[in-house]
PDB file of C-alpha atoms in Angstrom:
ATOM      1  CA  UNK A   1     -10.496   8.504   7.759  1.00  0.00           C
ATOM      2  CA  UNK A   2      -7.160   9.091   6.197  1.00  0.00           C
ATOM      3  CA  UNK A   3      -8.249  11.344   4.231  1.00  0.00           C
ATOM      4  CA  UNK A   4      -8.268   9.363   1.369  1.00  0.00           C
ATOM      5  CA  UNK A   5     -12.102   9.102   0.002  1.00  0.00           C
ATOM      6  CA  UNK A   6     -13.030   6.278  -2.764  1.00  0.00           C
ATOM      7  CA  UNK A   7     -16.432   6.085  -4.389  1.00  0.00           C
ATOM      8  CA  UNK A   8     -17.603   3.416  -5.120  1.00  0.00           C
ATOM      9  CA  UNK A   9     -17.431   0.975  -2.036  1.00  0.00           C
ATOM     10  CA  UNK A  10     -18.402  -1.814  -4.141  1.00  0.00           C
ATOM     11  CA  UNK A  11     -19.024  -2.360  -7.790  1.00  0.00           C
ATOM     12  CA  UNK A  12     -20.844  -4.858 -10.073  1.00  0.00           C
ATOM     13  CA  UNK A  13     -20.669  -4.926 -14.080  1.00  0.00           C
ATOM     14  CA  UNK A  14     -20.842  -6.751 -16.877  1.00  0.00           C
ATOM     15  CA  UNK A  15     -17.843  -7.562 -19.215  1.00  0.00           C
ATOM     16  CA  UNK A  16     -19.742  -5.102 -21.753  1.00  0.00           C
ATOM     17  CA  UNK A  17     -20.663  -1.736 -19.523  1.00  0.00           C
ATOM     18  CA  UNK A  18     -18.278   1.346 -18.575  1.00  0.00           C
ATOM     19  CA  UNK A  19     -17.613   1.967 -15.570  1.00  0.00           C
ATOM     20  CA  UNK A  20     -15.382   4.695 -13.367  1.00  0.00           C
ATOM     21  CA  UNK A  21     -14.015   4.841  -9.904  1.00  0.00           C
ATOM     22  CA  UNK A  22     -13.031   7.833  -7.702  1.00  0.00           C
ATOM     23  CA  UNK A  23     -10.493   8.959  -6.031  1.00  0.00           C
ATOM     24  CA  UNK A  24     -10.152  12.264  -3.720  1.00  0.00           C
ATOM     25  CA  UNK A  25      -7.765  13.331  -1.398  1.00  0.00           C
ATOM     26  CA  UNK A  26      -7.989  16.366   0.980  1.00  0.00           C
ATOM     27  CA  UNK A  27      -4.879  16.061   1.746  1.00  0.00           C
ATOM     28  CA  UNK A  28      -2.680  18.686  -0.290  1.00  0.00           C
ATOM     29  CA  UNK A  29      -0.572  15.462  -1.692  1.00  0.00           C
ATOM     30  CA  UNK A  30       0.723  16.009  -5.564  1.00  0.00           C
ATOM     31  CA  UNK A  31       1.670  11.881  -5.926  1.00  0.00           C
ATOM     32  CA  UNK A  32      -1.679   9.152  -6.260  1.00  0.00           C
ATOM     33  CA  UNK A  33      -1.380   6.191  -7.132  1.00  0.00           C
ATOM     34  CA  UNK A  34      -3.831   2.654  -8.527  1.00  0.00           C
ATOM     35  CA  UNK A  35      -3.389  -0.102  -7.295  1.00  0.00           C
ATOM     36  CA  UNK A  36      -5.035  -3.649  -7.366  1.00  0.00           C
ATOM     37  CA  UNK A  37      -5.593  -6.556  -4.857  1.00  0.00           C
ATOM     38  CA  UNK A  38      -6.744  -9.891  -6.239  1.00  0.00           C
ATOM     39  CA  UNK A  39      -8.073 -12.453  -3.591  1.00  0.00           C
ATOM     40  CA  UNK A  40      -5.021 -13.576  -2.111  1.00  0.00           C
ATOM     41  CA  UNK A  41      -1.816 -11.858  -3.560  1.00  0.00           C
ATOM     42  CA  UNK A  42      -0.154  -8.894  -2.842  1.00  0.00           C
ATOM     43  CA  UNK A  43      -0.797  -5.256  -3.995  1.00  0.00           C
ATOM     44  CA  UNK A  44      -0.239  -4.550  -7.719  1.00  0.00           C
ATOM     45  CA  UNK A  45       1.174  -1.401  -8.445  1.00  0.00           C
ATOM     46  CA  UNK A  46      -0.799   0.009 -11.349  1.00  0.00           C
ATOM     47  CA  UNK A  47      -0.486   3.544 -12.265  1.00  0.00           C
ATOM     48  CA  UNK A  48       1.427   6.984 -10.493  1.00  0.00           C
ATOM     49  CA  UNK A  49       0.681  10.499 -10.746  1.00  0.00           C
ATOM     50  CA  UNK A  50       3.398  13.061  -9.997  1.00  0.00           C
ATOM     51  CA  UNK A  51       2.376  16.568  -9.980  1.00  0.00           C
ATOM     52  CA  UNK A  52      -1.228  15.536 -12.477  1.00  0.00           C
ATOM     53  CA  UNK A  53       1.470  13.877 -14.616  1.00  0.00           C
ATOM     54  CA  UNK A  54       1.480   9.691 -15.248  1.00  0.00           C
ATOM     55  CA  UNK A  55       5.221   8.785 -14.204  1.00  0.00           C
ATOM     56  CA  UNK A  56       4.273   4.544 -14.321  1.00  0.00           C
ATOM     57  CA  UNK A  57       2.124   2.331 -16.130  1.00  0.00           C
ATOM     58  CA  UNK A  58       2.755  -1.071 -14.868  1.00  0.00           C
ATOM     59  CA  UNK A  59       2.036  -2.857 -18.111  1.00  0.00           C
ATOM     60  CA  UNK A  60      -2.126  -2.236 -17.583  1.00  0.00           C
ATOM     61  CA  UNK A  61      -4.145  -3.481 -19.998  1.00  0.00           C
ATOM     62  CA  UNK A  62      -6.057  -0.449 -22.029  1.00  0.00           C
ATOM     63  CA  UNK A  63      -9.274  -1.847 -21.414  1.00  0.00           C
ATOM     64  CA  UNK A  64      -7.409   0.874 -17.656  1.00  0.00           C
ATOM     65  CA  UNK A  65      -7.677   3.571 -18.340  1.00  0.00           C
ATOM     66  CA  UNK A  66      -6.538   6.436 -15.837  1.00  0.00           C
ATOM     67  CA  UNK A  67      -7.460  10.161 -15.449  1.00  0.00           C
ATOM     68  CA  UNK A  68      -5.871  12.782 -12.906  1.00  0.00           C
ATOM     69  CA  UNK A  69      -7.583  16.296 -13.532  1.00  0.00           C
ATOM     70  CA  UNK A  70      -6.422  17.703 -10.857  1.00  0.00           C
ATOM     71  CA  UNK A  71      -3.883  16.878  -7.837  1.00  0.00           C
ATOM     72  CA  UNK A  72      -6.499  15.981  -5.476  1.00  0.00           C
ATOM     73  CA  UNK A  73      -8.867  13.610  -7.985  1.00  0.00           C
ATOM     74  CA  UNK A  74      -7.681  10.669  -9.669  1.00  0.00           C
ATOM     75  CA  UNK A  75     -10.579   8.161 -11.611  1.00  0.00           C
ATOM     76  CA  UNK A  76      -9.619   4.852 -13.468  1.00  0.00           C
ATOM     77  CA  UNK A  77     -11.524   4.648 -16.284  1.00  0.00           C
ATOM     78  CA  UNK A  78     -13.065   0.343 -16.814  1.00  0.00           C
ATOM     79  CA  UNK A  79     -14.555  -0.777 -20.189  1.00  0.00           C
ATOM     80  CA  UNK A  80     -14.775  -4.692 -21.253  1.00  0.00           C
ATOM     81  CA  UNK A  81     -13.320  -5.903 -18.536  1.00  0.00           C
ATOM     82  CA  UNK A  82     -12.638  -9.771 -17.556  1.00  0.00           C
ATOM     83  CA  UNK A  83     -13.720 -12.257 -14.604  1.00  0.00           C
ATOM     84  CA  UNK A  84     -10.469 -11.972 -13.928  1.00  0.00           C
ATOM     85  CA  UNK A  85     -10.007  -7.603 -13.449  1.00  0.00           C
ATOM     86  CA  UNK A  86     -12.076  -8.319 -10.157  1.00  0.00           C
ATOM     87  CA  UNK A  87     -10.210  -7.359  -7.583  1.00  0.00           C
ATOM     88  CA  UNK A  88     -10.294  -4.819  -5.011  1.00  0.00           C
ATOM     89  CA  UNK A  89      -8.455  -1.271  -6.113  1.00  0.00           C
ATOM     90  CA  UNK A  90      -6.914   1.246  -4.063  1.00  0.00           C
ATOM     91  CA  UNK A  91      -6.019   4.400  -4.878  1.00  0.00           C
ATOM     92  CA  UNK A  92      -3.723   6.368  -2.771  1.00  0.00           C
ATOM     93  CA  UNK A  93      -1.689   9.568  -2.574  1.00  0.00           C
ATOM     94  CA  UNK A  94       1.795  11.023  -0.777  1.00  0.00           C
ATOM     95  CA  UNK A  95       2.809  14.570  -0.646  1.00  0.00           C
ATOM     96  CA  UNK A  96       4.900  13.662  -4.012  1.00  0.00           C
ATOM     97  CA  UNK A  97       8.068  15.666  -2.949  1.00  0.00           C
ATOM     98  CA  UNK A  98       9.959  14.769   0.415  1.00  0.00           C
ATOM     99  CA  UNK A  99      12.197  12.605   1.221  1.00  0.00           C
ATOM    100  CA  UNK A 100      11.103  10.371   2.617  1.00  0.00           C
ATOM    101  CA  UNK A 101       7.038   9.636   2.300  1.00  0.00           C
ATOM    102  CA  UNK A 102       4.022   7.521   3.194  1.00  0.00           C
ATOM    103  CA  UNK A 103       1.057   6.654   1.284  1.00  0.00           C
ATOM    104  CA  UNK A 104      -1.805   6.733   2.904  1.00  0.00           C
ATOM    105  CA  UNK A 105      -5.051   5.015   1.120  1.00  0.00           C
ATOM    106  CA  UNK A 106      -8.179   4.602   0.640  1.00  0.00           C
ATOM    107  CA  UNK A 107     -10.497   1.795   1.508  1.00  0.00           C
ATOM    108  CA  UNK A 108     -10.816   0.548  -1.368  1.00  0.00           C
ATOM    109  CA  UNK A 109     -13.611  -0.608  -4.513  1.00  0.00           C
ATOM    110  CA  UNK A 110     -14.492  -4.150  -4.691  1.00  0.00           C
ATOM    111  CA  UNK A 111     -15.204  -4.817  -7.933  1.00  0.00           C
ATOM    112  CA  UNK A 112     -16.921  -7.384  -9.482  1.00  0.00           C
ATOM    113  CA  UNK A 113     -16.385  -8.286 -13.034  1.00  0.00           C
ATOM    114  CA  UNK A 114     -19.641 -10.856 -14.464  1.00  0.00           C
TER     115      UNK A 114
ATOM    116  CA  UNK B   1      13.959  -1.909  -5.408  1.00  0.00           C
ATOM    117  CA  UNK B   2      15.822  -4.160  -2.976  1.00  0.00           C
ATOM    118  CA  UNK B   3      12.988  -7.321  -1.534  1.00  0.00           C
ATOM    119  CA  UNK B   4      12.117  -8.546   1.072  1.00  0.00           C
ATOM    120  CA  UNK B   5      11.616 -11.897   2.455  1.00  0.00           C
ATOM    121  CA  UNK B   6       8.927 -12.202   5.581  1.00  0.00           C
ATOM    122  CA  UNK B   7       7.547 -15.343   7.840  1.00  0.00           C
ATOM    123  CA  UNK B   8       3.934 -16.114   6.038  1.00  0.00           C
ATOM    124  CA  UNK B   9       2.217 -16.830   9.101  1.00  0.00           C
ATOM    125  CA  UNK B  10       2.434 -15.863  13.251  1.00  0.00           C
ATOM    126  CA  UNK B  11       0.715 -15.852  15.919  1.00  0.00           C
ATOM    127  CA  UNK B  12       0.834 -13.916  19.391  1.00  0.00           C
ATOM    128  CA  UNK B  13      -1.506 -13.530  21.921  1.00  0.00           C
ATOM    129  CA  UNK B  14      -3.442 -10.950  22.799  1.00  0.00           C
ATOM    130  CA  UNK B  15      -1.201  -8.338  25.308  1.00  0.00           C
ATOM    131  CA  UNK B  16       1.962  -9.762  24.997  1.00  0.00           C
ATOM    132  CA  UNK B  17       4.826  -8.270  22.319  1.00  0.00           C
ATOM    133  CA  UNK B  18       4.531  -8.965  18.921  1.00  0.00           C
ATOM    134  CA  UNK B  19       8.468  -9.132  16.780  1.00  0.00           C
ATOM    135  CA  UNK B  20       8.194  -9.460  13.422  1.00  0.00           C
ATOM    136  CA  UNK B  21      11.096 -10.387  11.625  1.00  0.00           C
ATOM    137  CA  UNK B  22      12.088  -8.915   8.135  1.00  0.00           C
ATOM    138  CA  UNK B  23      15.573 -10.198   5.703  1.00  0.00           C
ATOM    139  CA  UNK B  24      16.552  -7.211   3.680  1.00  0.00           C
ATOM    140  CA  UNK B  25      20.326  -8.676   3.144  1.00  0.00           C
ATOM    141  CA  UNK B  26      20.528  -6.729  -0.918  1.00  0.00           C
ATOM    142  CA  UNK B  27      19.178  -3.376   0.831  1.00  0.00           C
ATOM    143  CA  UNK B  28      21.064  -0.372  -0.330  1.00  0.00           C
ATOM    144  CA  UNK B  29      23.043   2.970   1.038  1.00  0.00           C
ATOM    145  CA  UNK B  30      20.365   5.497   0.503  1.00  0.00           C
ATOM    146  CA  UNK B  31      17.048   2.590   1.031  1.00  0.00           C
ATOM    147  CA  UNK B  32      15.276   2.849   4.064  1.00  0.00           C
ATOM    148  CA  UNK B  33      12.911   0.394   5.700  1.00  0.00           C
ATOM    149  CA  UNK B  34       9.138   0.505   5.759  1.00  0.00           C
ATOM    150  CA  UNK B  35       6.659  -0.870   7.224  1.00  0.00           C
ATOM    151  CA  UNK B  36       2.663  -1.689   6.712  1.00  0.00           C
ATOM    152  CA  UNK B  37      -0.437  -2.890   8.019  1.00  0.00           C
ATOM    153  CA  UNK B  38      -3.351  -4.745   5.413  1.00  0.00           C
ATOM    154  CA  UNK B  39      -6.377  -5.064   8.451  1.00  0.00           C
ATOM    155  CA  UNK B  40      -8.429  -7.690   5.941  1.00  0.00           C
ATOM    156  CA  UNK B  41     -10.812  -5.548   2.776  1.00  0.00           C
ATOM    157  CA  UNK B  42      -8.974  -2.350   3.804  1.00  0.00           C
ATOM    158  CA  UNK B  43      -6.146  -0.055   2.374  1.00  0.00           C
ATOM    159  CA  UNK B  44      -2.625  -0.568   3.690  1.00  0.00           C
ATOM    160  CA  UNK B  45      -2.072   1.938   6.584  1.00  0.00           C
ATOM    161  CA  UNK B  46       1.960   3.449   7.506  1.00  0.00           C
ATOM    162  CA  UNK B  47       2.996   2.171  10.602  1.00  0.00           C
ATOM    163  CA  UNK B  48       6.366   3.597  11.199  1.00  0.00           C
ATOM    164  CA  UNK B  49      10.091   3.652   8.181  1.00  0.00           C
ATOM    165  CA  UNK B  50      14.094   3.704   9.669  1.00  0.00           C
ATOM    166  CA  UNK B  51      16.900   4.087   7.746  1.00  0.00           C
ATOM    167  CA  UNK B  52      19.467   2.799  10.384  1.00  0.00           C
ATOM    168  CA  UNK B  53      18.444   3.605  13.481  1.00  0.00           C
ATOM    169  CA  UNK B  54      15.979   2.257  16.118  1.00  0.00           C
ATOM    170  CA  UNK B  55      13.175   4.470  15.898  1.00  0.00           C
ATOM    171  CA  UNK B  56       9.467   4.102  17.881  1.00  0.00           C
ATOM    172  CA  UNK B  57       6.117   5.627  17.897  1.00  0.00           C
ATOM    173  CA  UNK B  58       2.943   5.423  18.994  1.00  0.00           C
ATOM    174  CA  UNK B  59       2.012   2.516  16.579  1.00  0.00           C
ATOM    175  CA  UNK B  60       5.214   0.771  17.263  1.00  0.00           C
ATOM    176  CA  UNK B  61       9.313  -0.060  17.148  1.00  0.00           C
ATOM    177  CA  UNK B  62      11.308  -0.699  15.282  1.00  0.00           C
ATOM    178  CA  UNK B  63      14.749  -2.676  15.454  1.00  0.00           C
ATOM    179  CA  UNK B  64      17.166  -2.473  12.285  1.00  0.00           C
ATOM    180  CA  UNK B  65      20.392  -4.723  12.663  1.00  0.00           C
ATOM    181  CA  UNK B  66      23.563  -2.585  12.203  1.00  0.00           C
ATOM    182  CA  UNK B  67      24.455  -4.579   8.911  1.00  0.00           C
ATOM    183  CA  UNK B  68      21.226  -3.276   7.789  1.00  0.00           C
ATOM    184  CA  UNK B  69      20.511  -6.985   6.187  1.00  0.00           C
ATOM    185  CA  UNK B  70      17.249  -7.465   8.692  1.00  0.00           C
ATOM    186  CA  UNK B  71      15.153  -5.688  10.798  1.00  0.00           C
ATOM    187  CA  UNK B  72      12.282  -6.976  13.336  1.00  0.00           C
ATOM    188  CA  UNK B  73       8.839  -5.043  13.771  1.00  0.00           C
ATOM    189  CA  UNK B  74       7.372  -4.843  17.410  1.00  0.00           C
ATOM    190  CA  UNK B  75       4.049  -4.553  18.119  1.00  0.00           C
ATOM    191  CA  UNK B  76       4.510  -4.219  22.451  1.00  0.00           C
ATOM    192  CA  UNK B  77       1.081  -4.932  23.607  1.00  0.00           C
ATOM    193  CA  UNK B  78      -0.913  -6.854  20.483  1.00  0.00           C
ATOM    194  CA  UNK B  79      -4.752  -6.786  20.795  1.00  0.00           C
ATOM    195  CA  UNK B  80      -7.065  -8.005  18.583  1.00  0.00           C
ATOM    196  CA  UNK B  81      -7.084  -5.362  15.907  1.00  0.00           C
ATOM    197  CA  UNK B  82      -3.477  -5.732  15.290  1.00  0.00           C
ATOM    198  CA  UNK B  83      -4.744  -8.295  13.610  1.00  0.00           C
ATOM    199  CA  UNK B  84      -3.722  -8.090   9.682  1.00  0.00           C
ATOM    200  CA  UNK B  85      -1.239  -8.520   7.005  1.00  0.00           C
ATOM    201  CA  UNK B  86       2.218  -6.923   7.819  1.00  0.00           C
ATOM    202  CA  UNK B  87       4.468  -5.808   5.183  1.00  0.00           C
ATOM    203  CA  UNK B  88       7.878  -4.800   4.900  1.00  0.00           C
ATOM    204  CA  UNK B  89       9.108  -3.043   2.229  1.00  0.00           C
ATOM    205  CA  UNK B  90      12.075  -1.138   0.623  1.00  0.00           C
ATOM    206  CA  UNK B  91      12.240   2.181  -0.939  1.00  0.00           C
ATOM    207  CA  UNK B  92      14.898   4.835  -1.766  1.00  0.00           C
ATOM    208  CA  UNK B  93      14.157   8.128  -0.715  1.00  0.00           C
ATOM    209  CA  UNK B  94      12.328  10.426  -3.043  1.00  0.00           C
ATOM    210  CA  UNK B  95       8.897  10.227  -2.827  1.00  0.00           C
ATOM    211  CA  UNK B  96       6.272   9.161  -5.611  1.00  0.00           C
ATOM    212  CA  UNK B  97       9.427   9.490  -8.326  1.00  0.00           C
ATOM    213  CA  UNK B  98      10.326   6.044  -6.714  1.00  0.00           C
ATOM    214  CA  UNK B  99       7.706   2.997  -6.326  1.00  0.00           C
ATOM    215  CA  UNK B 100       6.637   1.226  -3.128  1.00  0.00           C
ATOM    216  CA  UNK B 101       6.635  -2.382  -3.981  1.00  0.00           C
ATOM    217  CA  UNK B 102       4.518  -5.155  -1.964  1.00  0.00           C
ATOM    218  CA  UNK B 103       5.360  -8.468  -1.347  1.00  0.00           C
ATOM    219  CA  UNK B 104       2.902 -10.896   0.023  1.00  0.00           C
ATOM    220  CA  UNK B 105       3.871  -9.906   3.678  1.00  0.00           C
ATOM    221  CA  UNK B 106       3.173 -12.339   7.186  1.00  0.00           C
ATOM    222  CA  UNK B 107      -0.191 -12.875   8.139  1.00  0.00           C
ATOM    223  CA  UNK B 108      -0.347 -11.906  12.310  1.00  0.00           C
ATOM    224  CA  UNK B 109      -3.053 -13.142  13.973  1.00  0.00           C
ATOM    225  CA  UNK B 110      -3.789 -11.969  17.644  1.00  0.00           C
ATOM    226  CA  UNK B 111      -4.933 -14.894  19.674  1.00  0.00           C
ATOM    227  CA  UNK B 112      -7.418 -14.113  22.522  1.00  0.00           C
TER     228      UNK B 112
END
C-alpha cells in the first residue's frame, strides 16, 4: 500500500465513450503526476500538478483532460480515444516542497480502447 | 535532465547479490541519482537515491563512483520477488519543478 489509490483498476471503453480515471493520495503531498505506459515502452510523463496548478503538459492530445480540484485528488478525463491510447495509466504523488523527492505511485488503471 | 544508460536485461541467481550498473556520464553537479523498480503491471517503487556518497537502506545499496559518471545498485541477497524492471534516473533537486523522466531500465530476472 503506497498511499496512492487509483480507480478503476481496469477499464474498457469504446472510441466514442467518455470516462474518467481517478487518483487519490492520503500522504499530504502537494504534487501529483499522470504517466502513461504503453506495452513494452518506458513511462511517459503526461501532466504534473503542483499545489493544484498544472506545471507540465507534455504535449498530450486534448482528448486527455486532467483535473486537480485539490491536492489530494487528480482526475484524467477521457473522450474520443483511439486504440493506440490503450495503456497502463499511472498516478503518482510527492510532497513537492523538498530538495530531494521520491514519487509514490498507485497501481495504475489498465485501459483498453476498442 | 541528463540521460542514463542501463543494460536491457540481467540474470541473477536467487540468494546472490544483484549488481545493476548505470552510466550517467553527463550528470550535473546538482543532479541526484535515483533508483526505482517496477514489478510487472504495477506502479514503480522508490528504492534509493544519492548525490555523491554511497547510500544504504533496508532495500539496497547505492555505490556512486568518485567522478559521479556511473553508479551501481546492489541488492545483497536477491529473491524471486526482486524480479522487476529497475530504472536509474538522474534528477535535479527541487521536487515537482524538476520532472522525473524514466528510461527503458534493466529487466532483472532472478532465477531459482
